[in-house]
Coordinates of C-alpha atoms and ligand atoms in Angstrom, one line a residue:
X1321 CA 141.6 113.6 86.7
X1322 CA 144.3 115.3 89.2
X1323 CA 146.4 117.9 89.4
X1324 CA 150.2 117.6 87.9
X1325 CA 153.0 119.8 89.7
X1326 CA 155.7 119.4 86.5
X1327 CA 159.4 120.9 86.6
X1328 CA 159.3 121.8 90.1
X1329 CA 162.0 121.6 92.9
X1330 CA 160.4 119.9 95.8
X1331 CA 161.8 120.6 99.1
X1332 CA 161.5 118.4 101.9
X1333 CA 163.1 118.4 105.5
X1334 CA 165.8 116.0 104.3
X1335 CA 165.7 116.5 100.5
X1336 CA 165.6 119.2 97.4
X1337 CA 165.0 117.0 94.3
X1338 CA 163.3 118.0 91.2
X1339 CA 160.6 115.8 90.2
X1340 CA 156.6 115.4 89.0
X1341 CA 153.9 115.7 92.1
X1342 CA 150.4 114.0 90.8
X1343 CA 147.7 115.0 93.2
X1344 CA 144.2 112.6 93.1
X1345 CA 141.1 114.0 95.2
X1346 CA 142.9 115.5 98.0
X1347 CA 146.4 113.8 98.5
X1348 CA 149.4 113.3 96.4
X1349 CA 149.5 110.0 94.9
X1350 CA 152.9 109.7 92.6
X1351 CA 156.1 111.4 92.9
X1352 CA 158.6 110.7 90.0
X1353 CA 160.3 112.1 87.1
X1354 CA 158.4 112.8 83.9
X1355 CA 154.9 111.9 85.1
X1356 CA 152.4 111.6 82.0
X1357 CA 150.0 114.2 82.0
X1358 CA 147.2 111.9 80.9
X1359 CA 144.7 114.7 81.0
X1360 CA 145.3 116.1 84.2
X1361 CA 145.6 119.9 85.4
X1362 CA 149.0 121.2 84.9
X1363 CA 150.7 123.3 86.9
X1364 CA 154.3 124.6 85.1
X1365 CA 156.5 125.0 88.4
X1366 CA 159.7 125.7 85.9
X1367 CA 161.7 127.6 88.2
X1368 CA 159.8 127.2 91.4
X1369 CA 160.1 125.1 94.5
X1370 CA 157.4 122.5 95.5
X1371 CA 156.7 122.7 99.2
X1372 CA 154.5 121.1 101.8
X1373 CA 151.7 124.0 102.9
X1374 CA 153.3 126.0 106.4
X1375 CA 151.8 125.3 109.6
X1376 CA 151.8 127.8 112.1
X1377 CA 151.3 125.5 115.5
X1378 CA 150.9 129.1 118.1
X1379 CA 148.0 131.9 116.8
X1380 CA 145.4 133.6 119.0
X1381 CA 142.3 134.0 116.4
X1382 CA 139.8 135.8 118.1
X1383 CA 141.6 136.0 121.3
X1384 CA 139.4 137.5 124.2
X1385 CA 142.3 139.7 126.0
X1386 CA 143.5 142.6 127.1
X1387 CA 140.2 144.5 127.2
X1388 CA 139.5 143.6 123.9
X1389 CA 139.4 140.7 121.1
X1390 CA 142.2 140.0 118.5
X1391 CA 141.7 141.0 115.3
X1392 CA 141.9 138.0 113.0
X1393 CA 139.0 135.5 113.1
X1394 CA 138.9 132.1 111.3
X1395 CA 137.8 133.5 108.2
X1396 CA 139.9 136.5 107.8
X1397 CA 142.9 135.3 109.5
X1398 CA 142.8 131.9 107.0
X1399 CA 143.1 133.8 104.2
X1400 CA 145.8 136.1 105.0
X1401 CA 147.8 133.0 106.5
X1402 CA 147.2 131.1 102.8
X1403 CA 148.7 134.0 101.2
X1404 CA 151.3 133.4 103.0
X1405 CA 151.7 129.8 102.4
X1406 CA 150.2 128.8 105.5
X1407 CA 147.8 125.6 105.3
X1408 CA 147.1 124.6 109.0
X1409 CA 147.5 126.3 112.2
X1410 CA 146.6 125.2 115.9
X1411 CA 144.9 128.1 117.8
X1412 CA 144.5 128.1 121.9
X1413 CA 141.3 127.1 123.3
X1414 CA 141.1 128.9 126.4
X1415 CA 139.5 127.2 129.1
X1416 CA 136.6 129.4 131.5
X1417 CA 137.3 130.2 134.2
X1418 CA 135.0 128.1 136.1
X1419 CA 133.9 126.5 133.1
X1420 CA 135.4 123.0 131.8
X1421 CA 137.8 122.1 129.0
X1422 CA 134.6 120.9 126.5
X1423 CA 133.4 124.8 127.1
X1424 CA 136.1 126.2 125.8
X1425 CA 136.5 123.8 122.7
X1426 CA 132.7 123.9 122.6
X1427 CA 133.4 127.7 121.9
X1428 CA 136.6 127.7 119.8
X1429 CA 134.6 124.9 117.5
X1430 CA 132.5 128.1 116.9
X1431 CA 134.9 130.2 116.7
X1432 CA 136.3 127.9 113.7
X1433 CA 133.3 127.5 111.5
X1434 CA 134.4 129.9 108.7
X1435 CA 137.5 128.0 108.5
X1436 CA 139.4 128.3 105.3
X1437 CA 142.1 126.2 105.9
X1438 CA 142.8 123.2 107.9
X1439 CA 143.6 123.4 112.0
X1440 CA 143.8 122.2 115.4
X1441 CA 143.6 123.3 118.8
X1442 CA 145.6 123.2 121.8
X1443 CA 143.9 123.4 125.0
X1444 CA 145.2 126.4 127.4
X1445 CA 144.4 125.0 130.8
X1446 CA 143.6 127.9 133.3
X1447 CA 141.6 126.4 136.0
X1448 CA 142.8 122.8 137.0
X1449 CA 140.3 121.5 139.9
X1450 CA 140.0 117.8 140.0
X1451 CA 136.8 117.6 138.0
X1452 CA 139.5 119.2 135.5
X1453 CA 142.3 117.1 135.6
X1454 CA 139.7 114.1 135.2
X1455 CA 138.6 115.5 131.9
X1456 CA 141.5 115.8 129.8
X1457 CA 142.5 112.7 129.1
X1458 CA 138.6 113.1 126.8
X1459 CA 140.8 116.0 125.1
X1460 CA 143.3 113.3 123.7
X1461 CA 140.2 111.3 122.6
X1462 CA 139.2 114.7 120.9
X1463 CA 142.3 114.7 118.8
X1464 CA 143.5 118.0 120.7
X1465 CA 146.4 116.1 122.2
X1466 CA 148.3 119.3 123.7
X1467 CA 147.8 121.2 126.9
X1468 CA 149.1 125.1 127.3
X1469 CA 149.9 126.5 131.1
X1470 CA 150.7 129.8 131.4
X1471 CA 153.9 130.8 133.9
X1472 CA 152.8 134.3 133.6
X1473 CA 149.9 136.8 133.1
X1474 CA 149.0 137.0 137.2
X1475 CA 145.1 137.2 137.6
X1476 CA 144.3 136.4 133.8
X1477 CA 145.4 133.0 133.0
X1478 CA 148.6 132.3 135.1
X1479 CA 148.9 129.1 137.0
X1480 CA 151.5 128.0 139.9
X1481 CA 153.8 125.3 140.1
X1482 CA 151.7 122.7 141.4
X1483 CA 149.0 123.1 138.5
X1484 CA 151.9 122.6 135.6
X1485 CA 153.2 119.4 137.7
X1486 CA 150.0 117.6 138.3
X1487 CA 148.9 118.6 134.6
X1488 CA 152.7 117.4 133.3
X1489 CA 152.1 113.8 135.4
X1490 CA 148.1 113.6 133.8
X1491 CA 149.8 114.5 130.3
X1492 CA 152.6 112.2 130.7
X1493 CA 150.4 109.7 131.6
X1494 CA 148.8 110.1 128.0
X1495 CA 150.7 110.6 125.7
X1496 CA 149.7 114.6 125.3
X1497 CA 152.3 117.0 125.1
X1498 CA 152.7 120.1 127.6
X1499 CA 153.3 123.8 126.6
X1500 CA 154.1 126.5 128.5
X1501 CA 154.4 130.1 128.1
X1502 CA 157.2 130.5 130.3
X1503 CA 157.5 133.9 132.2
X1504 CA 157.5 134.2 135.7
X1505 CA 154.5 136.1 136.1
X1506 CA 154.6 136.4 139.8
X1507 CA 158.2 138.6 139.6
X1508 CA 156.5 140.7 136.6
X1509 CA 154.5 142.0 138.3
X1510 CA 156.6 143.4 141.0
X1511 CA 158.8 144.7 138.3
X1512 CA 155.3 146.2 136.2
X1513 CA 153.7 147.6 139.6
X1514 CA 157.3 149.4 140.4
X1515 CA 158.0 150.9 137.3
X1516 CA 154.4 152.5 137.2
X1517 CA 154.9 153.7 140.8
X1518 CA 157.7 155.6 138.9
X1519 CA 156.0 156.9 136.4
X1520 CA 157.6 155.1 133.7
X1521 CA 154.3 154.2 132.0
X1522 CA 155.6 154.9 128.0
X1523 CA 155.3 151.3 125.6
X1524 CA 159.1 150.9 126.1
X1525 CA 158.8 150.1 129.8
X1526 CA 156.8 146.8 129.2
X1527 CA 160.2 145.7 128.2
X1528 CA 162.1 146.4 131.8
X1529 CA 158.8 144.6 133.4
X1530 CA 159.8 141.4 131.3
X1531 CA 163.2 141.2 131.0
X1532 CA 165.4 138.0 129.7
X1533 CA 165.8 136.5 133.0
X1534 CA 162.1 136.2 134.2
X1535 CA 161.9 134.5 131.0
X1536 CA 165.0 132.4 131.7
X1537 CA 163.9 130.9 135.0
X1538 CA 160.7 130.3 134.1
X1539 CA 161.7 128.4 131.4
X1540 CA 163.8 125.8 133.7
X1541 CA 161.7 125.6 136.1
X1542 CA 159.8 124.2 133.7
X1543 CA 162.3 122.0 131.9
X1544 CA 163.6 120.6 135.2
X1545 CA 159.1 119.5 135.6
X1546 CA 159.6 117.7 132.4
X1547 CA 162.5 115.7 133.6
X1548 CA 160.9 114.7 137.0
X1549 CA 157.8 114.2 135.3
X1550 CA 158.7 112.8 131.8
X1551 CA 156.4 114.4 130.4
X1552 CA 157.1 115.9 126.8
X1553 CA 157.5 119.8 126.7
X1554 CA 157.3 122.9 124.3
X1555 CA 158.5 126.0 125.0
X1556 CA 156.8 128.7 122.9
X1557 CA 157.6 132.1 121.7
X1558 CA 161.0 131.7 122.8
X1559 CA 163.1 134.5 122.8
X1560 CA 166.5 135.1 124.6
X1561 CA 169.8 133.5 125.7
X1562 CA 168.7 132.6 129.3
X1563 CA 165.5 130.9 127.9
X1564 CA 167.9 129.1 125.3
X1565 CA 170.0 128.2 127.5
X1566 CA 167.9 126.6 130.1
X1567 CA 166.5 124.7 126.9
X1568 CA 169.7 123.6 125.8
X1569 CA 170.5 122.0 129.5
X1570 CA 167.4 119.8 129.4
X1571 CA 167.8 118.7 126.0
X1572 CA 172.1 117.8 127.0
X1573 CA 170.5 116.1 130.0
X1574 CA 168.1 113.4 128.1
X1575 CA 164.5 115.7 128.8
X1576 CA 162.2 115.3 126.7
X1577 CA 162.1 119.2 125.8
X1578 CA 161.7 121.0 122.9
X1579 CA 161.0 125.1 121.9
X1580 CA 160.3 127.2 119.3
X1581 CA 161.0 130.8 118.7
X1582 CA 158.4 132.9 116.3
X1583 CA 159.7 135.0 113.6
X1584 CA 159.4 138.7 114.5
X1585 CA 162.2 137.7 117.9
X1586 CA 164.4 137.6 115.1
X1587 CA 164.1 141.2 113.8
X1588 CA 162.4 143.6 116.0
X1589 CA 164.0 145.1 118.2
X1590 CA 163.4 146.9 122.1
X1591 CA 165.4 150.1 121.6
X1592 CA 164.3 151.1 117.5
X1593 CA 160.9 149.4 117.7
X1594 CA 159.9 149.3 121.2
X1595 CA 161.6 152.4 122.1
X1596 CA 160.0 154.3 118.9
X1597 CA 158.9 158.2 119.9
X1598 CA 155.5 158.8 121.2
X1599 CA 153.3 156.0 121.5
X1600 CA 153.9 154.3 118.4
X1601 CA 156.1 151.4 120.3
X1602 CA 152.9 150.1 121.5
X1603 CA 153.2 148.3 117.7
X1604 CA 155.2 145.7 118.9
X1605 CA 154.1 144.9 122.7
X1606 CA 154.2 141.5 123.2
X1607 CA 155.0 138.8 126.0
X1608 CA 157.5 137.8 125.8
X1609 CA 158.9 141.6 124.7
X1610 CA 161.2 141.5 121.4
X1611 CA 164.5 141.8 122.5
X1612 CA 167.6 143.1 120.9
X1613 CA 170.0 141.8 118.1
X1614 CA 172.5 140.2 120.3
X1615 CA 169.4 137.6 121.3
X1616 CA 168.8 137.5 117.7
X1617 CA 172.1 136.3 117.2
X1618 CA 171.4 133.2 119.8
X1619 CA 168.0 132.3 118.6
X1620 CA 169.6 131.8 114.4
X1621 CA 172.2 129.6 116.6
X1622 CA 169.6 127.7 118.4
X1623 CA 167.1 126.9 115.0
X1624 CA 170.7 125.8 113.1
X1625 CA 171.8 124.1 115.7
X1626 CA 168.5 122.1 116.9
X1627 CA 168.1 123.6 119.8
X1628 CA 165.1 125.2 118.8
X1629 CA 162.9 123.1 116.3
X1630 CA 159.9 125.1 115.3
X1631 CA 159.5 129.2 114.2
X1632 CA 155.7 130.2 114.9
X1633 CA 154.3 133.6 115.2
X1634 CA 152.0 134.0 118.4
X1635 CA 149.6 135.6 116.2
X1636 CA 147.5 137.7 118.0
X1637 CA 146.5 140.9 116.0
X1638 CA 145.0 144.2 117.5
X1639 CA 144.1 147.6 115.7
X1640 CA 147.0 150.4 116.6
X1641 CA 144.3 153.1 116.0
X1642 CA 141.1 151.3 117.0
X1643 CA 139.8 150.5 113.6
X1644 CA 139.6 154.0 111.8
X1645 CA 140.7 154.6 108.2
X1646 CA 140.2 151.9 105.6
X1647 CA 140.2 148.7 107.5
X1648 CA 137.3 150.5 109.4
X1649 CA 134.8 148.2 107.6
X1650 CA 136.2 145.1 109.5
X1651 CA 135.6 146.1 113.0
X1652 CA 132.6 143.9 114.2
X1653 CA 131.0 144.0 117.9
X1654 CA 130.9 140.7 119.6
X1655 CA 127.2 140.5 120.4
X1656 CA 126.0 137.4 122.5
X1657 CA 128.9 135.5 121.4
X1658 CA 128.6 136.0 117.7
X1659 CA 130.7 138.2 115.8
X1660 CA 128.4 140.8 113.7
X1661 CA 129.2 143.7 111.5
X1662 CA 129.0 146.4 113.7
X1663 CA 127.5 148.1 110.8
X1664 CA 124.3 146.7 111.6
X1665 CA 124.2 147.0 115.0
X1666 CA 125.8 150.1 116.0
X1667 CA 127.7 152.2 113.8
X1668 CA 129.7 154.3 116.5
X1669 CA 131.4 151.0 117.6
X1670 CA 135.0 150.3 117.7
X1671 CA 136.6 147.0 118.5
X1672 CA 139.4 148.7 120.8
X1673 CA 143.0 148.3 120.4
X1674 CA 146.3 149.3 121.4
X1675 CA 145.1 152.7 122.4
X1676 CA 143.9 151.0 125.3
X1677 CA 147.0 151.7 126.8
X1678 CA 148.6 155.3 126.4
X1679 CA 149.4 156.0 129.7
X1680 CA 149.9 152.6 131.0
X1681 CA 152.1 150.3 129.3
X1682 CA 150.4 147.4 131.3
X1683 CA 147.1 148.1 129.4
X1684 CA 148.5 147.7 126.3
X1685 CA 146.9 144.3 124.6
X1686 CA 149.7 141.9 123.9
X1687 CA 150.0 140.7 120.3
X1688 CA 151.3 140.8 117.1
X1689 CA 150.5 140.4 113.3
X1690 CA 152.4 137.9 111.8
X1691 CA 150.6 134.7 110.4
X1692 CA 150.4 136.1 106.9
X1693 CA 154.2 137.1 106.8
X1694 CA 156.3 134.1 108.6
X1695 CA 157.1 132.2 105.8
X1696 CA 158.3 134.9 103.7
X1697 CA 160.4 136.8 106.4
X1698 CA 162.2 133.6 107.4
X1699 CA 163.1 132.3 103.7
X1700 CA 164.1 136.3 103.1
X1701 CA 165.8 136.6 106.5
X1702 CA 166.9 132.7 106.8
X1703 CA 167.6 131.4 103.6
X1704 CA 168.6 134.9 101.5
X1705 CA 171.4 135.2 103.8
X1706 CA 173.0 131.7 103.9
X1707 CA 171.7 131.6 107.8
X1708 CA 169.1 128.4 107.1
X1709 CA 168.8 125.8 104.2
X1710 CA 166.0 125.7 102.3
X1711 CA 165.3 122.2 103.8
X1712 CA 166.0 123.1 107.1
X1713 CA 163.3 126.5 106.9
X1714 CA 160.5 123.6 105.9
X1715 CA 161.8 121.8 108.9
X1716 CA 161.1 124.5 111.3
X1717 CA 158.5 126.0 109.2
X1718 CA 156.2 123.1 108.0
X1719 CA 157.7 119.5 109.1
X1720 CA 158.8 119.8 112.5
X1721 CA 154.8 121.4 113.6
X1722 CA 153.3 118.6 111.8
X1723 CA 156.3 116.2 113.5
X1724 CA 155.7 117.2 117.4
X1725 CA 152.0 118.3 117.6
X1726 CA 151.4 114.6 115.8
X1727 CA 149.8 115.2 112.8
X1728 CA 152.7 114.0 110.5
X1729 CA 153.1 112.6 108.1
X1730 CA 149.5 113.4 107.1
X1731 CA 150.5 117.3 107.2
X1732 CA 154.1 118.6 107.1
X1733 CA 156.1 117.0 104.2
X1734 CA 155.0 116.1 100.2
X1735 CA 155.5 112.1 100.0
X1736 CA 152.6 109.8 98.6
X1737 CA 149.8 109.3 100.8
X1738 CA 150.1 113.1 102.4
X1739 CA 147.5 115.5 102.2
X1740 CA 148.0 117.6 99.0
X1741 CA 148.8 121.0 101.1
X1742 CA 151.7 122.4 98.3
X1743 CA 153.3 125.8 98.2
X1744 CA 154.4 126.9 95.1
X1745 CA 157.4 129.0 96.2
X1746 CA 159.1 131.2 93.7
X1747 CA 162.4 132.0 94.9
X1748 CA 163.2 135.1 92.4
X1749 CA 159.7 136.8 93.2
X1750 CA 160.0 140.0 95.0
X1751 CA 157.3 141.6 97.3
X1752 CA 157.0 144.8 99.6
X1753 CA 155.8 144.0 103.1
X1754 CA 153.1 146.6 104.0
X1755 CA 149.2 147.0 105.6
X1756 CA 148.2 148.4 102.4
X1757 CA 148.5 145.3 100.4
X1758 CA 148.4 142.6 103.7
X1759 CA 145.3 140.6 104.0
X1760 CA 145.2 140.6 107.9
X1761 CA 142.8 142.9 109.5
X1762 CA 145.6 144.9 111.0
X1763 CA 146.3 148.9 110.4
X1764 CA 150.3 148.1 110.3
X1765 CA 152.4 145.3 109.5
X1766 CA 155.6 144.4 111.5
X1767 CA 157.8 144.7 108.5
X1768 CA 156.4 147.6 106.6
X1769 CA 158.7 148.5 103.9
X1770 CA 160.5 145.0 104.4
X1771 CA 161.8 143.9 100.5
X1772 CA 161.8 140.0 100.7
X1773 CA 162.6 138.2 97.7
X1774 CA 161.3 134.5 97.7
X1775 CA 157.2 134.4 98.1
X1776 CA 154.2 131.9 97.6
X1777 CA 152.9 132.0 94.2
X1778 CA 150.2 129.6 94.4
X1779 CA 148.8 127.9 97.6
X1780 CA 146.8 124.1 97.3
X1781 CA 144.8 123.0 100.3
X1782 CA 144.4 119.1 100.0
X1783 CA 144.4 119.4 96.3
X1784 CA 142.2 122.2 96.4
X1785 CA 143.7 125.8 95.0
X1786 CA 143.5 128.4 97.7
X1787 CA 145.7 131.0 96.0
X1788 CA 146.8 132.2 92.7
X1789 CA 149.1 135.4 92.1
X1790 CA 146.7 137.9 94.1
X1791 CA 143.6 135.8 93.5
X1792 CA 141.6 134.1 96.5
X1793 CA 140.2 130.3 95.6
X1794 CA 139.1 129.5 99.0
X1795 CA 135.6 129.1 100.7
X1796 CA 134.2 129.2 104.2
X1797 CA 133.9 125.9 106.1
X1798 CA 136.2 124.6 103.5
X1799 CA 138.7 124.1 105.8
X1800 CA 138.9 121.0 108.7
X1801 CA 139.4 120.5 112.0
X1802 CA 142.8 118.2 112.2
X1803 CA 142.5 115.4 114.9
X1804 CA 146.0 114.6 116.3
X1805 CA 147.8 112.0 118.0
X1806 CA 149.4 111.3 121.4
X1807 CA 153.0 110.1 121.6
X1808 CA 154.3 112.1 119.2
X1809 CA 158.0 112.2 118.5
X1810 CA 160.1 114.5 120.6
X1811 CA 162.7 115.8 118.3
Ligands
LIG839 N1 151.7 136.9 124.2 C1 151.3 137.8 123.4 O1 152.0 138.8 123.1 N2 150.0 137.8 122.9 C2 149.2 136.7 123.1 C3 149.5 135.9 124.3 C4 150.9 135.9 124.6 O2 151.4 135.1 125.4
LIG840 ZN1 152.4 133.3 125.3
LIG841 ZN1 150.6 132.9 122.4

């Protein structure tokens, strides 16, 4: 006994046709017209589009940074990303300082035993002695097949040149991919420790200490690695025409390079969000900063285009007012590595947030919300407006992740033999983005007021239903750890 997906419109990243999905166990065993329904479940997707469950390859659940944690663990953050027709994600181990690469997964395995829905992990190298370099090619025999170097964040997690070309040459060797957050950290800081001599110390100033080309020459110095090196590369959080453009010169000259933008660079902006009065810009601080619409402009070119191949989110979720009013109940105290409701252990506690930085835009915790609204803003944003195909927004949105971080074609598309992660996407549905109805444990939302029209109506995890109109299905330690590849495309 299955389920049956009848009258539905599956979209792929190469095709919309309208046919029967029968799913046995957990994967989808026939696709055709007309399938008998024998007795199975029936789902009626008249009217609705069949599509394989998101994957959001770049979050920070349970981030320790900034003075603070991020909000979304992998229990609360699962469920608010299945509501938005997210299935899988990768999240960043970070290594110890100090510490080796098994620490940190030892911890992020943890981290990750509420899962609700499937994931991997990426391993953010921060501390690469020899004993280190040794170690990961283990990773790769761990199925966490991709390493992350940060170019920026001087003192936290940054590393120099030499670490990202011994690591590219290691990777290279096999088969693992390399990311980098590509900011040249060394140059923000002159800018950041400047601008606060000057007093300039209001949200919108983390903007001037981050601008486009920091981001740009980062971005090929790291490119031009990947060609010296071979070694595959992705670019995240992606977010202006320098950084695009550096991309777009490795790709022209054979490198194996790749990038992906995340959805809010396509909307937010420095000089309404940013630059809102008072302290309320502090919203939207993130690293890279949001930039303004003519960037916008250049990152819709680079996903139609193929310059870009993947929209993510970077989600990394802190409390604007440090956990007060109704999402009070979800602020926890991290006591000897376990997360506990603070209720129990001491009631005055708040998990601090963005206020951690009025006065100082350098104390400001970086991050965003977004896991729970990708999918929706980019068909509303994307497809609404003619700017995307509805095949190519699974491309960047569900096949490409599965495609490059080798998990595909397990995860990423709806063929036979794929794990039974389907979106039911109802095109004509409408839906107000806003904190009052979101299910991340955020006091704002990004989008707050934001009419999207196209929306996940029901949300299957390898056959299993996760979501149903407003209705939650799922269960803790339901969801599994993904194993990936090496020698994954580059696309
Ligand atoms: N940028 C952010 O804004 N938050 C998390 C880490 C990062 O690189
Ligand atoms: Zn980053
Ligand atoms: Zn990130």
């Amino acid at each position: 006994m299955g389920t049956l997906f009848k009258n539905g419109t599956i979209i792929t990243a190469s095709d919309m046709i309208q046919a029967d999905v029968l799913v046995e166990g957990e994967i989808v065993t026939l696709i055709g017209k007309n399938i008998p329904s024998r007795g199975h479940e029936v789902v009626n997707a008249k009217g609705k589009y069949l599509m394989p469950g998101g994957i959001d390859v770049h979050t920070h659940l349970d981030l320790p940074f900034g003075g603070t944690y991020s909000n979304d663990d992998f229990d609360v953050g699962h469920k608010a990303a299945a509501f938005g027709g997210t299935t899988m994600h990768i999240d960043f181990v970070i290594q110890p300082k100090g510490g080796s690469l098994h620490d940190g997964l030892k911890t992020w395995r943890e981290k990750a035993k509420p899962a609700q829905i499937d994931y991997g992990f990426h391993m953010a190298v921060t501390d690469l002695r020899d004993d280190v370099l040794a170690e990961i090619p283990s990773m790769a025999a761990e199925g966490v097949t991709s390493l992350k170097l940060f170019m920026a964040y001087k003192g936290v997690f940054q590393v120099d040149d030499k670490t990202l070309y011994q690591a590219m040459r290691v990777a290279a060797d096999h088969g693992m991919i390399v990311m980098v957050h590509a900011e040249n950290g060394d140059v923000e800081e002159q800018l950041r420790l400047q601008l606060l001599a000057e007093g300039k110390t209001d949200p919108v100033w983390h903007y001037s200490s981050r601008p486009p080309e920091i981001e740009g020459e980062a971005t090929n110095r790291a490119v031009v690695m990947s060609g010296m090196t071979g070694c595959a590369l992705y670019v995240v959080h992606m977010t202006c025409e320098p950084a695009v453009d550096a991309l777009r010169r490795g790709r022209a000259a054979g490198y194996p390079v790749m990038g992906e933008t995340c959805v809010q660079y396509f909307h937010i902006t420095r000089d309404k969000h940013l630059g809102a009065p008072g302290f309320e810009g502090a919203k939207y601080v993130c690293s890279p900063p949001v930039r303004n619409a003519e960037h916008h402009a250049i990152l819709w070119q680079a996903v139609r285009d193929g310059t870009l191949q993947v929209v993510s989110t970077d989600h990394c979720d802190f409390w604007y007012e440090g956990g007060v009013g109704p999402w009070e109940k979800w602020s926890k105290k991290h006591n000897g590595g376990n997360w506990v409701e603070y209720e129990a252990q001491d009631p005055s506690y708040r998990r601090p947030g963005k206020e951690l930085g009025k006065g100082n835009f350098a104390k400001i915790p970086n991050g965003l919300p977004g896991i729970e609204d990708r999918m929706m803003v980019m068909w509303h944003l994307g497809v609404n407006s003619g700017k995307i195909s509805p095949t190519r927004f699974v491309e960047l949105n569900c096949t490409n992740p599965a495609r490059i971080f080798g998990c595909y074609p397990r995860k990423g598309t709806i063929a036979v033999g794929a794990d039974a992660d389907i979106v039911v996407w109802d095109p004509k549905k409408t839906h107000t983005l806003s904190a009052k109805t979101h299910h991340m444990r955020c006091d704002y939302n990004l989008y707050e007021g934001m009419k999207v029209k196209g929306m996940p109506v029901m949300v299957f995890q390898r056959g299993k239903k996760l979501v149903d109109g407003d209705a939650w299905h799922g269960s803790n330690g339901s969801g599994q750890f993904i194993a990936r590849q090496t020698h994954a495309p580059v696309i």
